[in-house]
């Protein structure tokens, strides 16, 4: 049996440190926000090289809170890629704005930079590029488009902790960035957790206030906010795990290289890496017309796989009223039929990668 991810193997590799961290939080009753959250915020801001990091409850809240903090709401439009996890567009609707979908690039699977400007109108207020699967968006080009049209940029970095464009970490290009620490993400907590990052002190202050009932200091509620705080256990666990993130990322990249070498020169479309980009392989996504056959062959051989995502955002039931046609998003509509995410995690080894690759090649050769 080869799992899709193996969080248990990762825990075993750092068990003593994690257990100590958990015990400390409980002994100190530092359950909500508190010292451990403050420490993780410092650690993660340092990792990114950004001035402010604000912890919160999850990566969906962080997008929503940042949009609110930037004043985006009713009658505004926000551009999002046609392929992402639903949080990206859901957060836009949650603040009262409208998500406008842009098709993805056929090679890199992130928002197609050539198709952005056609979707801009006077109601457009922001763009949310998603560094999907760990692949960085060309943020230098995206920022030029945003500047030209005076749009805010919120980077959705939920799948790309540590990814870089031109040697600069993603999450540091736009006005602000959102991170998720859902357990299966490249940096994962042992429950839900998220964070916001920005070099803008004013925006950081507002976001922090919104995430904690609109308070500036205790009982001074300047606005109505919400309850979206990171709990101390998650923060302490994340501070331990952050020390290993670079090592784990390198292991992911090594594993991707092994897959690349074993699966190249076939009819499969393998992940491309952007020039000057550092892909951190949250997922290793292959593309083939025989996707369903490959998936069932893997299943027959007790190898887990998954589809991210079976239905592109514009075609989800919840967006039916938008009346999007398949032909409005030619890349995304073809893509959703062909993609397959195969096992990818730092602890995966060459023997299992070889086994997986053989099963796949047997179907397509
Ligand atoms: C996981 C994810 C989120 C949301 O994170 P949660 O912590 O699960 O709320 C947002 N955007 C993308 C692209 C994601 O993959």
JSON list of N, CA and C in Angstrom, two decimals, residues 127 142-151 153 173:
[
{"chain": "A", "resi": 127, "resn": "UNK", "atom": "N", "xyz": [-6.64, 41.09, -7.83]},
{"chain": "A", "resi": 127, "resn": "UNK", "atom": "CA", "xyz": [-6.33, 39.80, -8.44]},
{"chain": "A", "resi": 127, "resn": "UNK", "atom": "C", "xyz": [-5.84, 38.87, -7.32]},
{"chain": "A", "resi": 142, "resn": "UNK", "atom": "N", "xyz": [2.88, 39.68, -13.31]},
{"chain": "A", "resi": 142, "resn": "UNK", "atom": "CA", "xyz": [1.55, 39.92, -12.75]},
{"chain": "A", "resi": 142, "resn": "UNK", "atom": "C", "xyz": [1.47, 41.28, -12.06]},
{"chain": "A", "resi": 143, "resn": "UNK", "atom": "N", "xyz": [2.55, 41.66, -11.35]},
{"chain": "A", "resi": 143, "resn": "UNK", "atom": "CA", "xyz": [2.54, 42.95, -10.65]},
{"chain": "A", "resi": 143, "resn": "UNK", "atom": "C", "xyz": [2.52, 44.12, -11.63]},
{"chain": "A", "resi": 144, "resn": "UNK", "atom": "N", "xyz": [3.13, 43.94, -12.81]},
{"chain": "A", "resi": 144, "resn": "UNK", "atom": "CA", "xyz": [3.10, 45.01, -13.82]},
{"chain": "A", "resi": 144, "resn": "UNK", "atom": "C", "xyz": [1.66, 45.23, -14.30]},
{"chain": "A", "resi": 145, "resn": "UNK", "atom": "N", "xyz": [0.95, 44.11, -14.54]},
{"chain": "A", "resi": 145, "resn": "UNK", "atom": "CA", "xyz": [-0.45, 44.21, -14.98]},
{"chain": "A", "resi": 145, "resn": "UNK", "atom": "C", "xyz": [-1.28, 44.88, -13.88]},
{"chain": "A", "resi": 146, "resn": "UNK", "atom": "N", "xyz": [-1.05, 44.47, -12.63]},
{"chain": "A", "resi": 146, "resn": "UNK", "atom": "CA", "xyz": [-1.82, 45.02, -11.51]},
{"chain": "A", "resi": 146, "resn": "UNK", "atom": "C", "xyz": [-1.56, 46.52, -11.35]},
{"chain": "A", "resi": 147, "resn": "UNK", "atom": "N", "xyz": [-0.29, 46.92, -11.46]},
{"chain": "A", "resi": 147, "resn": "UNK", "atom": "CA", "xyz": [0.06, 48.34, -11.30]},
{"chain": "A", "resi": 147, "resn": "UNK", "atom": "C", "xyz": [-0.58, 49.17, -12.40]},
{"chain": "A", "resi": 148, "resn": "UNK", "atom": "N", "xyz": [-0.52, 48.65, -13.63]},
{"chain": "A", "resi": 148, "resn": "UNK", "atom": "CA", "xyz": [-1.08, 49.38, -14.77]},
{"chain": "A", "resi": 148, "resn": "UNK", "atom": "C", "xyz": [-2.56, 49.68, -14.54]},
{"chain": "A", "resi": 149, "resn": "UNK", "atom": "N", "xyz": [-3.27, 48.76, -13.92]},
{"chain": "A", "resi": 149, "resn": "UNK", "atom": "CA", "xyz": [-4.72, 48.93, -13.73]},
{"chain": "A", "resi": 149, "resn": "UNK", "atom": "C", "xyz": [-5.08, 49.28, -12.28]},
{"chain": "A", "resi": 150, "resn": "UNK", "atom": "N", "xyz": [-4.08, 49.55, -11.47]},
{"chain": "A", "resi": 150, "resn": "UNK", "atom": "CA", "xyz": [-4.28, 49.91, -10.06]},
{"chain": "A", "resi": 150, "resn": "UNK", "atom": "C", "xyz": [-5.12, 48.88, -9.31]},
{"chain": "A", "resi": 151, "resn": "UNK", "atom": "N", "xyz": [-4.73, 47.64, -9.45]},
{"chain": "A", "resi": 151, "resn": "UNK", "atom": "CA", "xyz": [-5.43, 46.57, -8.74]},
{"chain": "A", "resi": 151, "resn": "UNK", "atom": "C", "xyz": [-4.60, 46.09, -7.56]},
{"chain": "A", "resi": 153, "resn": "UNK", "atom": "N", "xyz": [-3.21, 43.12, -5.11]},
{"chain": "A", "resi": 153, "resn": "UNK", "atom": "CA", "xyz": [-2.82, 41.73, -5.35]},
{"chain": "A", "resi": 153, "resn": "UNK", "atom": "C", "xyz": [-2.71, 40.98, -4.03]},
{"chain": "A", "resi": 173, "resn": "UNK", "atom": "N", "xyz": [5.48, 39.48, -3.00]},
{"chain": "A", "resi": 173, "resn": "UNK", "atom": "CA", "xyz": [5.38, 40.35, -4.18]},
{"chain": "A", "resi": 173, "resn": "UNK", "atom": "C", "xyz": [4.14, 41.25, -4.12]}
]
